[in-house]
Amino acid sequence: MSMPDTRPPLGGLPEGGQTRRLALVGTRGVVGRCRDFTRQALQDWHWLPGVTEEQQEVAEDVLLLVSELVTNANLHAGGAVELLLHGTRERLRVEVSDGSRQQPAPRTPYQASRPGGHGLHIITRLSTAWGSEPRPTGKSVWVEVAAP
Amino acid sequence: MSMPDTRPPLGGLPEGGQTRRLALVGTRGVVGRCRDFTRQALQDWHWLPGVTEEQQEVAEDVLLLVSELVTNANLHAGGAVELLLHGTRERLRVEVSDGSRQQPAPRTPYQASRPGGHGLHIITRLSTAWGSEPRPTGKSVWVEVAAP
Amino acid sequence: MNRVSAAAEPPVGSEFTVSSRRTGTSVVVAVVGELDLDTVQALTSELATAVDDRGIRAIVVDCQGLSFCDSTGLNALLAARLRAEGQGVAVSLAAVPAATSRMFGITGADTVFQLYPDVETALGAA
Amino acid sequence: MNRVSAAAEPPVGSEFTVSSRRTGTSVVVAVVGELDLDTVQALTSELATAVDDRGIRAIVVDCQGLSFCDSTGLNALLAARLRAEGQGVAVSLAAVPAATSRMFGITGADTVFQLYPDVETALGAA
Ligand SMILES: Nc1ncnc2c1ncn2[C@@H]1O[C@H](COP(=O)(O)OP(=O)(O)O)[C@@H](O)[C@H]1O
Ligand SMILES: Nc1ncnc2c1ncn2[C@@H]1O[C@H](COP(=O)(O)OP(=O)(O)O)[C@@H](O)[C@H]1O
């Protein structure tokens, strides 16, 4: 048996977590809308406003991750179709599905001084895990972040 | 007294014309939304679909003019605040107001091969008249196009 | 599991997508939808990637599906052309629809770009 | 006159504005709001105008009001820097907020750009 969890309870999150979905149409204005939707969930789930600096930073990282996933779906996969957030007391999972079967692949070599290739680099560095899964009409790209 | 107007009546347009206004917030997704709003008015006022090729072209010119005006307000004036369309049987007037007192000024020399400066060039070429007027909290830039 | 669903906002009137396919030393970049300030970045990114691709000599922008284009779209094409020129890559446009063709006439873009009736002709000339 | 009023859609959560002011041979480009795929073109255009301005030797991007920036914003800054370099114009960043500063650390952008705590310091170094 594990030690009792002494962290403050993450409000609004029942056993098993909570899922929120945002259906998306088109590519216009979608990136900001996805961040707004995520910001609301993070507030409801008490990840935002962060009490400690670390908590605040993790929540900001999540907004950045959402932005990168949705941007990639818009640029490389004909547009994001759905944003899914799944929060538990332990971690947050973000899934962005699109209509393309093509998989994300980090560009190599990574070049800090040139435009391009920074999205997956940021995703790799800020998430505890990320991947891509086929879906009936495309795929979804997901990231996970541990609760602060 | 002028000759009786033998053109087909422009539907939905009473004597004195009709005005439609779209209030705008932010800069995200606003350009397309303004074209959609204009397209609807052009349909209601029977400018679209154009019966002759010339009518179709004039309606398309109007959508381009709206796009240029709103884009300029977003790029150079902190965002468009309102789109106003005023249609009469003789002409359509488009006004885009923003929160900046600065006036639009064509860039010189005009260089076809370089990015920049094409917006006001298009406006000058496609409108019968255009100008800018101060408003209490900024200005509005307007164009007029003769009914086809 | 506790599910909360949020409805999408009403669909916007337009979308814009860009996709690329490579044939030999050419890339065909197909644009579909309305190209303006709100959507241009997808084209800018795709063209930048194509220009930077070492093996590429020619970029053909397939405009068949381009339902709208304003000066922001033109600027993106002109900027890509300037960058491409510096690297010995030619940029041409294929199947430009009537409305955009008129805009290119007004702005002089028709004298700046090689224009072709379709992608095949453009690739043949490349 | 017959008036029809249409209500605005609900305000979006963020805006983005860019403005420039010139001091000597430097331009200060101030960015305010959330910088991403939906908003980046305003910055791209403004930086391109500044880079092309013949008398300019230095561009300082004032990031004090930058409430969000992702890799799309970074790409715009990097692309402007490449273009500016080719014309002997220096691009530096001032007053970068904490979240973006961390992103710059992760991506190595903090080693690519000169970063200054505020615009005055950046102008002094230019
Ligand atoms: N959702 C996606 N669908 C298809 N391909 C993707 C997706 N996301 C990323 N990619 C691929 O991975 C590459 C690297 O992505 P990223 O690191 O975000 O950089 P960039 O978007 O600047 O190319 C992209 O160029 C693209 O080929
Ligand atoms: N609504 C506006 N408010 C303030 N300045 C404007 C506005 N519209 C245009 N301008 C000025 O006029 C210039 C020329 O505009 P335009 O021909 O559309 O080209 P561009 O937008 O590419 O610079 C702009 O660079 C800007 O300085």
Coordinates of C-alpha atoms and ligand atoms in Angstrom, one line a residue:
Chain A
M1 CA 0.0 0.0 0.0
S2 CA 1.3 3.5 -0.8
M3 CA 1.6 6.4 1.6
P4 CA -1.4 8.5 2.1
D5 CA -1.5 11.5 -0.2
T6 CA -0.8 14.6 1.8
R7 CA -1.1 17.1 -1.1
P8 CA -4.0 19.4 -1.0
P9 CA -6.9 17.8 -2.8
L10 CA -7.4 18.9 -6.4
G11 CA -10.9 20.2 -6.3
G12 CA -13.5 19.1 -8.7
L13 CA -11.7 15.9 -9.5
P14 CA -13.5 12.7 -8.5
E15 CA -11.9 9.3 -8.3
G16 CA -11.1 8.3 -11.8
G17 CA -10.7 11.8 -12.9
Q18 CA -12.7 14.0 -15.2
T19 CA -12.8 14.4 -19.0
R20 CA -13.6 17.5 -21.0
R21 CA -13.9 17.6 -24.7
L22 CA -14.0 20.6 -27.1
A23 CA -15.1 19.8 -30.7
L24 CA -13.3 22.0 -33.2
V25 CA -14.2 23.2 -36.7
G26 CA -11.9 24.9 -39.1
T27 CA -8.5 26.4 -38.2
R28 CA -9.4 30.0 -37.6
G29 CA -8.9 31.2 -34.0
V30 CA -8.8 27.7 -32.8
V31 CA -5.5 27.8 -30.9
G32 CA -6.5 30.5 -28.6
R33 CA -9.9 29.0 -28.0
C34 CA -8.3 25.7 -27.0
R35 CA -6.1 27.5 -24.5
D36 CA -9.1 29.3 -23.1
F37 CA -10.9 26.0 -22.7
T38 CA -7.9 24.5 -21.0
R39 CA -7.4 27.5 -18.7
Q40 CA -11.0 27.1 -17.5
A41 CA -10.5 23.4 -16.8
L42 CA -7.3 24.1 -14.9
Q43 CA -9.1 26.6 -12.8
D44 CA -12.0 24.2 -12.1
W45 CA -9.5 21.5 -11.2
H46 CA -7.5 23.9 -9.0
W47 CA -4.3 23.7 -11.0
L48 CA -4.7 27.4 -11.6
P49 CA -4.0 29.8 -10.0
G50 CA -1.0 27.9 -8.8
V51 CA -0.4 28.3 -5.1
T52 CA 3.3 27.7 -5.4
E53 CA 5.6 28.9 -8.1
E54 CA 6.0 25.4 -9.4
Q55 CA 2.3 24.8 -9.6
Q56 CA 1.9 28.0 -11.6
E57 CA 4.7 27.0 -13.9
V58 CA 3.2 23.5 -14.5
A59 CA -0.2 25.1 -15.4
E60 CA 1.6 27.4 -17.8
D61 CA 3.4 24.5 -19.3
V62 CA 0.1 22.8 -20.0
L63 CA -1.2 25.8 -21.9
L64 CA 1.9 25.8 -24.0
L65 CA 1.6 22.1 -24.7
V66 CA -2.0 22.5 -25.8
S67 CA -1.0 25.4 -28.1
E68 CA 1.8 23.2 -29.7
L69 CA -0.5 20.2 -30.2
V70 CA -3.3 22.3 -31.8
T71 CA -0.9 24.3 -33.9
N72 CA 0.6 21.1 -35.3
A73 CA -2.8 19.7 -36.1
N74 CA -3.6 22.9 -37.9
L75 CA -0.3 23.2 -39.8
H76 CA 0.3 19.5 -40.6
A77 CA -3.0 17.6 -40.4
G78 CA -5.7 19.8 -41.9
G79 CA -7.0 21.1 -38.6
A80 CA -7.6 19.8 -35.1
V81 CA -10.9 17.9 -34.7
E82 CA -11.1 17.6 -30.9
L83 CA -9.3 18.7 -27.8
L84 CA -9.7 16.3 -24.9
L85 CA -8.5 16.9 -21.4
H86 CA -8.4 14.2 -18.8
G87 CA -7.4 15.3 -15.3
T88 CA -6.8 13.0 -12.3
R89 CA -5.2 13.8 -9.0
E90 CA -1.9 12.5 -10.3
R91 CA -1.7 13.8 -13.8
L92 CA -3.3 15.7 -16.7
R93 CA -3.6 14.2 -20.1
V94 CA -4.2 16.3 -23.2
E95 CA -5.2 14.7 -26.5
V96 CA -5.6 16.5 -29.8
S97 CA -7.1 14.5 -32.6
D98 CA -6.9 15.4 -36.3
G99 CA -7.9 13.9 -39.6
S100 CA -4.5 12.8 -40.8
R101 CA -2.8 9.4 -40.4
Q102 CA 0.6 10.9 -40.6
Q103 CA 2.6 10.7 -37.4
P104 CA 4.4 13.6 -35.8
A105 CA 8.2 13.2 -36.0
P106 CA 10.8 15.5 -34.4
R107 CA 12.8 17.3 -37.0
T108 CA 16.5 16.5 -37.0
P109 CA 19.0 18.0 -36.4
Y110 CA 17.4 20.3 -33.9
Q111 CA 18.6 23.9 -34.6
A112 CA 17.9 26.4 -31.9
S113 CA 18.6 29.4 -34.2
R114 CA 16.4 28.4 -37.1
P115 CA 12.6 28.5 -37.4
G116 CA 10.9 25.1 -37.4
G117 CA 11.0 22.0 -35.4
H118 CA 10.5 23.7 -32.0
G119 CA 7.0 22.3 -31.3
L120 CA 7.9 18.7 -30.7
H121 CA 11.1 19.7 -28.9
I122 CA 9.0 21.7 -26.4
I123 CA 6.5 18.8 -26.1
T124 CA 9.3 16.3 -25.4
R125 CA 10.9 18.6 -22.8
L126 CA 7.7 19.6 -20.9
S127 CA 5.7 16.4 -20.9
T128 CA 6.3 13.3 -18.8
A129 CA 5.2 11.2 -21.8
W130 CA 3.8 11.9 -25.3
G131 CA 2.7 9.8 -28.2
S132 CA 0.4 9.4 -31.1
E133 CA -2.4 6.9 -31.6
P134 CA -4.4 6.0 -34.7
R135 CA -8.1 6.8 -34.7
P136 CA -10.8 5.7 -37.0
T137 CA -10.6 8.9 -39.1
G138 CA -7.1 10.0 -38.4
K139 CA -5.0 10.0 -35.2
S140 CA -4.7 11.7 -31.9
V141 CA -1.5 13.1 -30.4
W142 CA -1.3 13.1 -26.6
V143 CA 0.9 14.4 -23.8
E144 CA 0.8 13.8 -20.1
V145 CA 2.0 16.1 -17.3
A146 CA 2.4 15.1 -13.6
A147 CA 0.3 17.0 -11.1
P148 CA 2.5 19.6 -9.4
Chain B
M1 CA -34.9 64.8 -63.8
S2 CA -32.8 61.7 -64.5
M3 CA -33.8 58.8 -66.7
P4 CA -35.8 56.1 -65.0
D5 CA -33.6 53.3 -63.6
T6 CA -34.1 50.2 -65.8
R7 CA -31.8 48.0 -63.8
P8 CA -33.4 45.1 -61.9
P9 CA -34.3 46.4 -58.5
L10 CA -31.8 45.5 -55.8
G11 CA -33.9 43.5 -53.4
G12 CA -34.2 44.4 -49.7
L13 CA -32.9 47.9 -50.3
P14 CA -35.5 50.5 -49.4
E15 CA -35.1 54.2 -50.4
G16 CA -32.3 55.6 -48.5
G17 CA -30.6 52.3 -48.3
Q18 CA -29.8 49.9 -45.5
T19 CA -27.1 49.9 -42.8
R20 CA -25.7 46.8 -41.1
R21 CA -23.1 46.9 -38.4
L22 CA -20.9 44.2 -36.9
A23 CA -19.2 45.0 -33.6
L24 CA -15.8 43.5 -33.3
V25 CA -13.6 42.4 -30.4
G26 CA -10.0 41.3 -30.6
T27 CA -8.1 40.5 -33.7
R28 CA -8.5 36.7 -33.8
G29 CA -10.5 35.3 -36.7
V30 CA -12.0 38.7 -37.4
V31 CA -11.1 39.1 -41.0
G32 CA -13.0 36.0 -42.1
R33 CA -15.9 36.8 -39.9
C34 CA -16.2 40.3 -41.5
R35 CA -16.2 38.7 -45.0
D36 CA -18.9 36.3 -43.9
F37 CA -21.0 39.1 -42.6
T38 CA -20.6 41.1 -45.8
R39 CA -21.3 38.0 -48.0
Q40 CA -24.6 37.7 -46.1
A41 CA -25.5 41.3 -46.7
L42 CA -24.6 41.1 -50.4
Q43 CA -26.9 38.1 -50.7
D44 CA -29.7 39.8 -49.0
W45 CA -29.2 42.9 -51.1
H46 CA -29.1 40.8 -54.3
W47 CA -25.5 41.7 -55.2
L48 CA -24.7 38.0 -54.8
P49 CA -24.9 35.7 -56.6
G50 CA -24.1 38.0 -59.5
V51 CA -26.3 37.5 -62.5
T52 CA -23.8 38.8 -64.9
E53 CA -20.0 38.2 -64.7
E54 CA -19.5 41.9 -63.9
Q55 CA -21.9 41.7 -61.0
Q56 CA -20.2 38.6 -59.6
E57 CA -16.8 40.4 -59.9
V58 CA -18.0 43.5 -58.2
A59 CA -19.3 41.5 -55.3
E60 CA -16.0 39.7 -55.1
D61 CA -14.2 43.0 -55.1
V62 CA -16.3 44.1 -52.1
L63 CA -15.2 41.0 -50.2
L64 CA -11.6 41.8 -51.0
L65 CA -12.0 45.5 -50.0
V66 CA -13.6 44.4 -46.6
S67 CA -10.6 42.1 -46.1
E68 CA -8.1 44.8 -46.8
L69 CA -9.7 47.3 -44.5
V70 CA -10.1 45.0 -41.6
T71 CA -6.6 43.6 -42.0
N72 CA -5.2 47.1 -41.9
A73 CA -7.1 47.9 -38.7
N74 CA -5.8 44.7 -37.2
L75 CA -2.2 45.3 -38.3
H76 CA -1.8 49.0 -37.9
A77 CA -4.5 50.2 -35.5
G78 CA -4.9 47.8 -32.7
G79 CA -7.8 46.0 -34.2
A80 CA -11.1 46.8 -36.0
V81 CA -13.8 48.0 -33.7
E82 CA -16.8 48.0 -36.1
L83 CA -17.6 47.0 -39.6
L84 CA -20.4 49.1 -41.2
L85 CA -22.1 48.4 -44.5
H86 CA -24.4 50.8 -46.1
G87 CA -26.0 49.7 -49.3
T88 CA -28.2 51.8 -51.6
R89 CA -29.4 51.0 -55.1
E90 CA -26.5 53.1 -56.5
R91 CA -23.5 52.0 -54.4
L92 CA -22.2 50.2 -51.4
R93 CA -20.2 51.9 -48.7
V94 CA -17.9 50.0 -46.3
E95 CA -16.6 51.6 -43.2
V96 CA -14.1 50.0 -40.8
S97 CA -13.5 51.9 -37.6
D98 CA -10.5 51.4 -35.3
G99 CA -9.1 52.9 -32.2
S100 CA -6.1 54.7 -33.7
R101 CA -5.9 58.3 -34.9
Q102 CA -3.2 57.5 -37.4
Q103 CA -4.2 57.8 -41.0
P104 CA -3.7 55.2 -43.7
A105 CA -1.1 56.3 -46.2
P106 CA -0.1 54.4 -49.4
R107 CA 3.5 53.3 -49.2
T108 CA 5.8 54.7 -51.9
P109 CA 7.3 53.7 -54.2
Y110 CA 4.8 50.9 -55.0
Q111 CA 6.8 47.7 -55.6
A112 CA 4.9 44.8 -57.1
S113 CA 7.6 42.3 -56.3
R114 CA 8.0 43.1 -52.6
P115 CA 5.7 42.2 -49.7
G116 CA 4.0 45.2 -48.2
G117 CA 2.0 48.2 -49.4
H118 CA -0.5 46.2 -51.5
G119 CA -3.5 46.8 -49.4
L120 CA -4.1 50.5 -50.1
H121 CA -3.1 49.9 -53.7
I122 CA -5.9 47.4 -54.1
I123 CA -8.3 49.7 -52.3
T124 CA -7.4 52.6 -54.6
R125 CA -7.8 50.5 -57.7
L126 CA -11.1 48.7 -56.8
S127 CA -13.1 51.5 -55.1
T128 CA -14.7 54.5 -56.7
A129 CA -13.7 56.5 -53.7
W130 CA -12.0 55.9 -50.3
G131 CA -11.0 58.0 -47.4
S132 CA -10.5 58.2 -43.6
E133 CA -12.5 60.2 -41.1
P134 CA -11.7 60.9 -37.4
R135 CA -14.1 59.4 -34.9
P136 CA -14.4 60.2 -31.1
T137 CA -12.1 57.3 -30.2
G138 CA -10.1 56.8 -33.3
K139 CA -11.1 56.9 -37.0
S140 CA -12.9 55.1 -39.7
V141 CA -11.6 54.2 -43.1
W142 CA -14.2 53.9 -45.8
V143 CA -14.5 52.8 -49.4
E144 CA -17.4 53.1 -51.9
V145 CA -18.1 50.9 -54.8
A146 CA -20.7 51.6 -57.5
A147 CA -23.6 49.1 -57.9
P148 CA -22.9 46.9 -60.9
Chain C
M1 CA -15.6 8.6 -15.2
N2 CA -17.2 12.0 -15.1
R3 CA -17.7 13.5 -18.5
V4 CA -18.4 17.1 -19.4
S5 CA -18.9 17.9 -23.0
A6 CA -18.6 21.3 -24.5
A7 CA -20.2 22.1 -27.8
A8 CA -18.2 23.6 -30.5
E9 CA -18.7 27.2 -31.4
P10 CA -20.7 27.6 -34.6
P11 CA -18.6 26.6 -37.5
V12 CA -16.7 29.4 -39.1
G13 CA -17.5 30.1 -42.7
S14 CA -14.1 29.1 -44.0
E15 CA -11.2 26.9 -43.5
F16 CA -7.7 26.9 -44.9
T17 CA -5.4 24.0 -45.3
V18 CA -2.0 23.6 -46.9
S19 CA -0.4 20.3 -48.0
S20 CA 2.7 19.4 -49.8
R21 CA 3.9 16.6 -52.0
R22 CA 7.3 16.2 -53.5
T23 CA 8.0 15.0 -57.1
G24 CA 11.6 14.9 -58.0
T25 CA 13.3 18.2 -57.1
S26 CA 9.9 20.0 -57.1
V27 CA 7.4 20.5 -54.3
V28 CA 3.7 21.1 -55.0
V29 CA 2.1 23.1 -52.2
A30 CA -1.7 22.9 -52.5
V31 CA -3.7 25.6 -50.8
V32 CA -7.4 25.1 -50.2
G33 CA -9.8 27.6 -48.7
E34 CA -9.6 31.3 -47.8
L35 CA -6.2 32.8 -47.4
D36 CA -6.0 35.9 -45.2
L37 CA -4.5 37.4 -42.0
D38 CA -6.2 34.7 -39.9
T39 CA -5.0 31.8 -41.9
V40 CA -1.8 32.8 -43.7
Q41 CA 0.7 31.3 -41.2
A42 CA 0.1 27.8 -42.4
L43 CA 1.2 28.8 -45.9
T44 CA 4.1 30.8 -44.6
S45 CA 5.4 27.8 -42.6
E46 CA 4.9 25.3 -45.4
L47 CA 6.7 27.5 -47.9
A48 CA 9.5 28.2 -45.5
T49 CA 10.0 24.4 -45.0
A50 CA 10.0 23.8 -48.7
V51 CA 12.5 26.6 -49.4
D52 CA 14.8 25.3 -46.8
D53 CA 14.6 21.8 -48.1
R54 CA 18.1 21.3 -49.6
G55 CA 17.2 19.1 -52.6
I56 CA 14.4 21.4 -53.9
R57 CA 14.8 23.5 -57.1
A58 CA 11.1 24.5 -57.7
I59 CA 8.0 25.1 -55.7
V60 CA 4.6 25.1 -57.4
V61 CA 1.8 26.6 -55.4
D62 CA -1.4 24.8 -56.5
C63 CA -4.1 27.5 -56.2
Q64 CA -7.0 25.4 -57.6
G65 CA -8.8 25.3 -54.3
L66 CA -8.0 28.8 -53.3
S67 CA -11.4 30.3 -52.7
F68 CA -10.2 33.7 -51.5
C69 CA -6.9 35.6 -51.3
D70 CA -6.1 39.1 -50.3
S71 CA -2.9 41.1 -50.0
T72 CA -1.9 39.2 -46.9
G73 CA -1.8 36.0 -49.0
L74 CA 0.1 37.9 -51.8
N75 CA 2.6 39.1 -49.2
A76 CA 3.3 35.5 -48.1
L77 CA 3.8 34.4 -51.6
L78 CA 6.1 37.4 -52.4
A79 CA 8.1 36.9 -49.2
A80 CA 8.6 33.2 -50.0
R81 CA 9.7 34.1 -53.5
L82 CA 12.3 36.5 -52.2
R83 CA 13.7 33.9 -49.8
A84 CA 13.6 31.2 -52.5
E85 CA 15.4 33.3 -55.0
G86 CA 18.2 33.8 -52.6
Q87 CA 18.6 30.0 -52.6
G88 CA 18.1 29.4 -56.3
V89 CA 14.6 27.9 -55.9
A90 CA 11.9 29.0 -58.4
V91 CA 8.4 29.7 -57.1
S92 CA 5.5 29.4 -59.6
L93 CA 1.7 29.5 -59.2
A94 CA -0.8 27.1 -60.9
A95 CA -4.5 27.2 -61.5
V96 CA -5.1 30.6 -60.0
P97 CA -8.9 31.2 -59.8
A98 CA -10.5 34.2 -61.5
A99 CA -11.0 36.5 -58.5
T100 CA -7.4 36.1 -57.3
S101 CA -6.2 36.4 -60.9
R102 CA -7.8 39.8 -61.1
M103 CA -6.1 40.8 -57.8
F104 CA -2.8 39.7 -59.2
G105 CA -3.4 41.8 -62.3
I106 CA -4.1 44.9 -60.1
T107 CA -1.1 44.4 -58.0
G108 CA 1.3 43.5 -60.7
A109 CA 1.8 40.0 -59.2
D110 CA 1.1 38.6 -62.6
T111 CA 4.3 40.0 -63.8
V112 CA 6.3 38.8 -60.8
F113 CA 5.2 35.2 -60.8
Q114 CA 5.3 32.5 -63.5
L115 CA 1.6 31.5 -63.7
Y116 CA 0.5 28.2 -65.2
P117 CA -3.0 26.9 -66.0
D118 CA -2.4 23.7 -64.0
V119 CA 0.1 21.9 -61.9
E120 CA 1.2 19.5 -64.7
T121 CA 2.2 22.4 -67.0
A122 CA 4.0 24.1 -64.1
L123 CA 5.9 20.9 -63.3
G124 CA 6.8 20.4 -66.9
A125 CA 8.3 23.9 -67.1
A126 CA 10.2 23.5 -63.8
Chain D
M1 CA -32.7 54.7 -43.1
N2 CA -33.3 51.1 -42.2
R3 CA -30.9 49.8 -39.6
V4 CA -30.0 46.2 -38.8
S5 CA -27.6 45.7 -35.9
A6 CA -25.7 42.5 -35.4
A7 CA -24.3 41.7 -32.0
A8 CA -20.7 40.8 -31.7
E9 CA -19.7 37.3 -31.0
P10 CA -18.7 36.8 -27.4
P11 CA -15.3 38.4 -26.9
V12 CA -12.4 36.0 -27.4
G13 CA -10.1 35.5 -24.5
S14 CA -7.2 37.2 -25.9
E15 CA -6.0 39.9 -28.3
F16 CA -2.7 40.6 -29.8
T17 CA -1.4 44.0 -30.9
V18 CA 2.0 45.1 -32.2
S19 CA 3.2 48.7 -32.4
S20 CA 6.4 50.3 -33.4
R21 CA 8.3 53.5 -32.4
R22 CA 11.5 54.7 -33.8
T23 CA 14.3 56.2 -31.8
G24 CA 17.4 57.1 -33.8
T25 CA 18.5 54.1 -35.9
S26 CA 16.6 51.7 -33.6
V27 CA 13.0 50.5 -33.7
V28 CA 11.2 49.3 -30.6
V29 CA 8.5 46.8 -31.6
A30 CA 6.1 46.3 -28.6
V31 CA 4.0 43.2 -28.5
V32 CA 1.0 42.9 -26.2
G33 CA -1.2 39.9 -25.7
E34 CA -1.0 36.2 -26.8
L35 CA 1.3 35.3 -29.6
D36 CA 0.4 32.2 -31.5
L37 CA -0.6 30.8 -34.9
D38 CA -3.8 32.9 -34.9
T39 CA -2.1 36.2 -34.1
V40 CA 1.5 35.9 -35.4
Q41 CA 1.1 37.6 -38.7
A42 CA 0.8 41.0 -37.2
L43 CA 4.3 40.6 -35.7
T44 CA 5.7 39.0 -38.8
S45 CA 4.6 42.0 -40.9
E46 CA 5.8 44.6 -38.5
L47 CA 9.2 43.0 -38.1
A48 CA 9.5 42.7 -41.9
T49 CA 8.7 46.4 -42.3
A50 CA 11.3 47.3 -39.7
V51 CA 14.0 45.1 -41.2
D52 CA 13.4 46.6 -44.7
D53 CA 13.6 50.1 -43.3
R54 CA 16.9 51.3 -44.7
G55 CA 18.0 53.5 -41.9
I56 CA 17.5 50.9 -39.2
R57 CA 20.4 49.2 -37.4
A58 CA 18.7 47.6 -34.4
I59 CA 15.3 46.2 -33.6
V60 CA 14.3 45.8 -29.9
V61 CA 11.2 43.6 -29.4
D62 CA 9.6 44.8 -26.2
C63 CA 8.0 41.7 -24.7
Q64 CA 6.7 43.3 -21.4
G65 CA 3.1 42.8 -22.4
L66 CA 3.6 39.4 -24.0
S67 CA 1.1 37.2 -22.0
F68 CA 1.7 34.1 -24.0
C69 CA 4.2 32.9 -26.6
D70 CA 4.5 29.4 -28.2
S71 CA 6.9 28.0 -30.9
T72 CA 5.0 29.9 -33.6
G73 CA 5.9 33.2 -32.0
L74 CA 9.5 31.9 -31.5
N75 CA 9.6 31.0 -35.2
A76 CA 8.5 34.5 -36.2
L77 CA 11.3 36.0 -34.1
L78 CA 13.9 33.6 -35.5
A79 CA 12.8 34.2 -39.1
A80 CA 13.0 38.0 -38.6
R81 CA 16.4 37.6 -37.0
L82 CA 17.7 35.6 -40.0
R83 CA 16.5 38.2 -42.4
A84 CA 17.8 41.1 -40.3
E85 CA 21.2 39.5 -40.0
G86 CA 21.5 39.4 -43.8
Q87 CA 21.0 43.2 -43.8
G88 CA 23.2 44.0 -40.8
V89 CA 20.3 44.7 -38.4
A90 CA 20.5 43.4 -34.9
V91 CA 17.4 41.9 -33.2
S92 CA 17.2 41.8 -29.4
L93 CA 14.4 41.1 -26.9
A94 CA 13.6 43.1 -23.8
A95 CA 11.5 42.3 -20.7
V96 CA 10.6 38.8 -21.6
P97 CA 8.1 37.4 -19.0
A98 CA 8.8 34.3 -16.9
A99 CA 6.8 31.8 -18.9
T100 CA 8.3 32.7 -22.2
S101 CA 11.7 33.0 -20.7
R102 CA 11.4 29.3 -19.7
M103 CA 10.3 28.4 -23.2
F104 CA 13.3 30.2 -24.5
G105 CA 15.5 28.2 -22.1
I106 CA 14.1 24.9 -23.3
T107 CA 14.5 25.8 -27.0
G108 CA 17.9 27.4 -26.8
A109 CA 16.4 30.7 -27.9
D110 CA 18.1 32.3 -24.9
T111 CA 21.5 31.6 -26.5
V112 CA 20.4 32.9 -29.9
F113 CA 18.9 36.3 -28.9
Q114 CA 20.4 39.1 -26.9
L115 CA 18.0 39.4 -23.9
Y116 CA 17.7 42.6 -21.9
P117 CA 15.8 43.3 -18.7
D118 CA 14.1 46.3 -20.2
V119 CA 13.9 48.4 -23.4
E120 CA 16.2 51.2 -22.1
T121 CA 19.0 48.7 -21.4
A122 CA 18.5 47.2 -24.9
L123 CA 18.6 50.6 -26.6
G124 CA 21.7 51.5 -24.6
A125 CA 23.5 48.4 -25.9
A126 CA 22.3 48.9 -29.5
Ligands
LIG1 N1 -0.5 16.5 -35.9 C1 0.5 16.2 -36.8 N2 0.2 15.5 -37.9 C2 1.1 15.2 -38.9 N3 2.4 15.5 -38.8 C3 2.8 16.2 -37.7 C4 1.9 16.6 -36.6 N4 2.6 17.3 -35.7 C5 3.8 17.3 -36.1 N5 4.0 16.7 -37.3 C6 5.2 16.5 -38.1 O1 6.3 16.7 -37.2 C7 7.2 17.7 -37.7 C8 7.8 18.4 -36.5 O2 6.9 19.2 -35.8 P1 7.3 20.4 -34.8 O3 8.5 20.0 -34.0 O4 6.1 20.9 -34.1 O5 7.9 21.5 -35.8 P2 7.2 22.3 -37.0 O6 5.7 22.3 -36.8 O7 7.8 23.6 -36.9 O8 7.6 21.6 -38.3 C9 6.3 18.6 -38.5 O9 7.1 19.3 -39.5 C10 5.4 17.6 -39.2 O10 6.0 17.0 -40.3
LIG2 N1 -6.3 51.5 -40.3 C1 -5.1 52.0 -40.4 N2 -4.6 52.7 -39.3 C2 -3.4 53.3 -39.3 N3 -2.5 53.2 -40.3 C3 -2.9 52.5 -41.4 C4 -4.2 51.8 -41.5 N4 -4.3 51.2 -42.7 C5 -3.1 51.5 -43.3 N5 -2.3 52.2 -42.6 C6 -0.9 52.7 -42.9 O1 -0.8 52.7 -44.3 C7 0.3 51.9 -44.7 C8 0.0 51.2 -46.1 O2 -1.0 50.2 -45.9 P1 -1.2 49.0 -47.0 O3 -1.1 49.6 -48.4 O4 -2.4 48.3 -46.6 O5 0.1 48.1 -46.8 P2 0.7 47.3 -45.6 O6 -0.4 47.0 -44.6 O7 1.3 46.1 -46.2 O8 1.8 48.2 -45.0 C9 0.5 50.9 -43.6 O9 1.9 50.4 -43.6 C10 0.2 51.7 -42.4 O10 1.3 52.5 -42.0

